[in-house]
Amino acid sequence: MSVRRILRMGHPDLRRTCDPVAEADFGSPGLHALVDDLVDTMHASEGLGLAAAQIGVPQRVAVIEIQPGNARYPGAVPTGRLILVNPEVTVLDPTPQCYWEGCLSVPGLRGEVARPCHIAVDYYGPDGTPRHLEPEGFLATVFQHEIDHLDGTLFIDRVTDTTRLAFLDEYREYHATASSKPT
Ligand code: NI
């Protein structure tokens, strides 16, 4: 278990399409070690999600965990720790919802992104157990953001109105609502 270096925007490895985890690797020590590193690295940076691509591993693995009182996203509803292997998204309701997103690979910036408001996600746990969730609201955005990383997409690619792109200080001052103001 270790805290890994997070690749930043501009590193070409963030732009790769990641490979699915092979069935033979479910439950393997290598996969568990990758998941442990993702969790440790996410916690060390107070992120609420991290994809393997962000630590330079081109596999379809990501973790999501919103802890109570997360300093970077104070308004977010807590989740348990979710470990996604080979996730697939199905849109249940395409009505766009907008949230200001940030990313540990795009430090210091926030940008407003519209995404479908309700999705289904089919994925596997690290031991190969099939899982199904139907997140909506902010959690649906978090899932789509992390799964985008597995296809080399960053939130900044989805910011369509660049007047809604801001450095963190300016986001806090001019755009954040009281309940979503990061510390
Ligand atoms: Ni990200």
Short mmCIF file of C-alpha atoms and ligand atoms in Angstrom, two decimals:
data_model
loop_
_atom_site.label_atom_id
_atom_site.label_comp_id
_atom_site.label_asym_id
_atom_site.label_seq_id
_atom_site.Cartn_x
_atom_site.Cartn_y
_atom_site.Cartn_z
CA MET A 1 0.00 0.00 0.00
CA SER A 2 1.36 3.37 -0.88
CA VAL A 3 0.48 6.86 -1.94
CA ARG A 4 1.27 7.17 -5.63
CA ARG A 5 2.06 10.22 -7.71
CA ILE A 6 -1.03 11.58 -9.46
CA LEU A 7 -0.49 12.41 -13.13
CA ARG A 8 -1.50 15.92 -14.14
CA MET A 9 -3.21 17.23 -17.25
CA GLY A 10 -0.75 17.17 -20.11
CA HIS A 11 0.66 13.75 -19.21
CA PRO A 12 -0.14 11.53 -22.19
CA ASP A 13 -0.96 8.53 -19.99
CA LEU A 14 -4.12 10.34 -18.85
CA ARG A 15 -5.36 10.22 -22.44
CA ARG A 16 -5.20 6.48 -23.01
CA THR A 17 -8.17 4.17 -23.34
CA CYS A 18 -7.72 1.73 -20.49
CA ASP A 19 -7.98 -2.04 -20.81
CA PRO A 20 -10.61 -4.12 -19.03
CA VAL A 21 -9.38 -6.19 -16.12
CA ALA A 22 -9.19 -9.81 -17.29
CA GLU A 23 -11.42 -12.28 -15.50
CA ALA A 24 -8.32 -14.23 -14.45
CA ASP A 25 -7.12 -11.17 -12.53
CA PHE A 26 -10.23 -10.81 -10.35
CA GLY A 27 -9.21 -11.41 -6.75
CA SER A 28 -5.50 -11.35 -7.59
CA PRO A 29 -2.92 -9.77 -5.27
CA GLY A 30 -2.00 -7.36 -8.05
CA LEU A 31 -5.55 -6.06 -8.38
CA HIS A 32 -5.94 -5.73 -4.60
CA ALA A 33 -2.63 -3.85 -4.41
CA LEU A 34 -3.79 -1.47 -7.15
CA VAL A 35 -7.07 -0.82 -5.30
CA ASP A 36 -5.21 -0.23 -2.01
CA ASP A 37 -2.91 2.28 -3.72
CA LEU A 38 -5.88 4.07 -5.30
CA VAL A 39 -7.64 4.36 -1.93
CA ASP A 40 -4.48 5.55 -0.13
CA THR A 41 -3.72 8.09 -2.85
CA MET A 42 -7.32 9.35 -2.94
CA HIS A 43 -7.37 9.78 0.86
CA ALA A 44 -4.00 11.56 0.89
CA SER A 45 -5.35 14.20 -1.53
CA GLU A 46 -8.88 14.42 -0.06
CA GLY A 47 -10.30 13.36 -3.40
CA LEU A 48 -13.68 11.71 -3.67
CA GLY A 49 -12.68 9.49 -6.53
CA LEU A 50 -9.60 8.31 -8.36
CA ALA A 51 -9.10 6.23 -11.48
CA ALA A 52 -6.18 3.90 -12.14
CA ALA A 53 -5.26 5.98 -15.20
CA GLN A 54 -4.47 8.88 -12.86
CA ILE A 55 -1.63 6.90 -11.28
CA GLY A 56 -0.45 5.67 -14.66
CA VAL A 57 -2.10 2.23 -14.67
CA PRO A 58 -4.10 1.71 -17.90
CA GLN A 59 -6.79 -0.54 -16.42
CA ARG A 60 -10.52 -0.02 -16.02
CA VAL A 61 -10.46 0.41 -12.25
CA ALA A 62 -11.60 3.38 -10.16
CA VAL A 63 -12.53 4.10 -6.56
CA ILE A 64 -15.17 6.50 -5.21
CA GLU A 65 -15.59 7.43 -1.58
CA ILE A 66 -17.31 10.55 -0.32
CA GLN A 67 -16.48 10.99 3.35
CA PRO A 68 -18.53 13.19 5.69
CA GLY A 69 -17.13 16.71 5.72
CA ASN A 70 -14.97 16.28 2.61
CA ALA A 71 -13.07 19.58 2.40
CA ARG A 72 -12.97 19.69 -1.40
CA TYR A 73 -16.72 19.03 -1.88
CA PRO A 74 -18.39 20.00 1.41
CA GLY A 75 -21.99 19.71 0.14
CA ALA A 76 -21.64 16.15 -1.15
CA VAL A 77 -23.66 13.32 0.45
CA PRO A 78 -21.35 10.63 1.90
CA THR A 79 -21.12 7.20 0.27
CA GLY A 80 -19.38 4.06 1.37
CA ARG A 81 -16.20 3.06 -0.40
CA LEU A 82 -17.05 1.95 -3.93
CA ILE A 83 -14.50 0.01 -5.96
CA LEU A 84 -15.34 -0.17 -9.64
CA VAL A 85 -13.82 -2.73 -11.94
CA ASN A 86 -14.84 -2.70 -15.62
CA PRO A 87 -17.77 -0.30 -15.08
CA GLU A 88 -20.38 0.26 -17.79
CA VAL A 89 -22.80 3.19 -17.79
CA THR A 90 -26.38 3.16 -19.07
CA VAL A 91 -28.22 6.47 -19.11
CA LEU A 92 -31.61 6.20 -17.37
CA ASP A 93 -32.54 9.89 -17.63
CA PRO A 94 -30.56 12.08 -20.05
CA THR A 95 -31.87 15.33 -18.55
CA PRO A 96 -28.69 17.36 -18.08
CA GLN A 97 -27.65 18.45 -14.62
CA CYS A 98 -24.79 20.87 -14.01
CA TYR A 99 -22.17 20.62 -11.30
CA TRP A 100 -18.86 22.36 -10.85
CA GLU A 101 -16.28 19.61 -11.12
CA GLY A 102 -12.69 19.40 -10.07
CA CYS A 103 -10.06 16.74 -10.56
CA LEU A 104 -6.85 15.75 -8.79
CA SER A 105 -5.24 15.62 -12.25
CA VAL A 106 -6.38 19.19 -12.98
CA PRO A 107 -5.36 20.85 -9.70
CA GLY A 108 -6.58 24.32 -8.85
CA LEU A 109 -9.42 24.48 -11.39
CA ARG A 110 -13.16 24.00 -11.26
CA GLY A 111 -15.46 23.88 -14.24
CA GLU A 112 -19.17 23.49 -14.76
CA VAL A 113 -20.13 20.32 -16.63
CA ALA A 114 -23.58 19.10 -17.72
CA ARG A 115 -24.15 15.35 -17.56
CA PRO A 116 -27.17 13.02 -17.53
CA CYS A 117 -28.86 13.19 -14.13
CA HIS A 118 -29.65 9.51 -13.60
CA ILE A 119 -27.60 6.53 -14.74
CA ALA A 120 -27.19 2.83 -14.08
CA VAL A 121 -23.70 1.48 -13.52
CA ASP A 122 -22.86 -2.20 -13.88
CA TYR A 123 -19.43 -3.12 -12.58
CA TYR A 124 -17.51 -5.76 -10.68
CA GLY A 125 -15.99 -5.70 -7.25
CA PRO A 126 -12.28 -6.54 -7.11
CA ASP A 127 -13.13 -10.18 -6.32
CA GLY A 128 -15.35 -10.40 -9.43
CA THR A 129 -18.74 -9.97 -7.75
CA PRO A 130 -21.15 -8.25 -10.18
CA ARG A 131 -22.59 -5.01 -8.84
CA HIS A 132 -25.31 -2.63 -9.98
CA LEU A 133 -26.04 0.90 -8.80
CA GLU A 134 -28.38 3.62 -10.07
CA PRO A 135 -26.85 6.89 -8.89
CA GLU A 136 -28.52 10.23 -9.45
CA GLY A 137 -27.67 13.81 -8.58
CA PHE A 138 -24.08 14.63 -7.68
CA LEU A 139 -23.14 10.97 -7.27
CA ALA A 140 -24.17 10.30 -10.89
CA THR A 141 -21.76 13.05 -11.93
CA VAL A 142 -18.95 11.57 -9.79
CA PHE A 143 -19.42 8.15 -11.43
CA GLN A 144 -19.40 9.63 -14.92
CA HIS A 145 -16.33 11.74 -14.14
CA GLU A 146 -14.34 8.73 -12.89
CA ILE A 147 -15.46 6.44 -15.70
CA ASP A 148 -14.49 9.14 -18.22
CA HIS A 149 -10.90 8.77 -16.97
CA LEU A 150 -10.93 5.15 -18.18
CA ASP A 151 -11.44 6.46 -21.71
CA GLY A 152 -8.87 9.24 -21.48
CA THR A 153 -11.42 12.02 -20.99
CA LEU A 154 -11.00 14.84 -18.46
CA PHE A 155 -13.83 17.02 -17.13
CA ILE A 156 -12.26 20.00 -18.80
CA ASP A 157 -13.05 18.40 -22.19
CA ARG A 158 -16.75 18.65 -21.26
CA VAL A 159 -16.78 22.28 -20.14
CA THR A 160 -18.79 23.83 -22.97
CA ASP A 161 -18.99 27.36 -21.57
CA THR A 162 -15.48 28.48 -20.68
CA THR A 163 -16.87 31.43 -18.73
CA ARG A 164 -17.83 28.67 -16.29
CA LEU A 165 -14.23 27.60 -15.76
CA ALA A 166 -12.42 29.07 -12.77
CA PHE A 167 -9.41 28.82 -10.54
CA LEU A 168 -10.31 27.52 -7.10
CA ASP A 169 -10.01 30.91 -5.33
CA GLU A 170 -12.24 32.59 -7.92
CA TYR A 171 -14.66 29.65 -7.82
CA ARG A 172 -14.95 30.08 -4.04
CA GLU A 173 -15.42 33.83 -4.33
CA TYR A 174 -17.76 34.15 -7.30
CA HIS A 175 -19.44 30.83 -8.08
CA ALA A 176 -19.73 28.49 -5.10
CA THR A 177 -22.92 28.45 -3.08
CA ALA A 178 -22.61 28.47 0.70
CA SER A 179 -23.21 24.70 0.92
CA SER A 180 -20.67 23.82 -1.76
CA LYS A 181 -17.87 26.21 -0.86
CA PRO A 182 -14.62 24.27 -0.51
CA THR A 183 -12.23 25.19 2.27
NI NI B 1 -10.77 13.30 -12.14
#
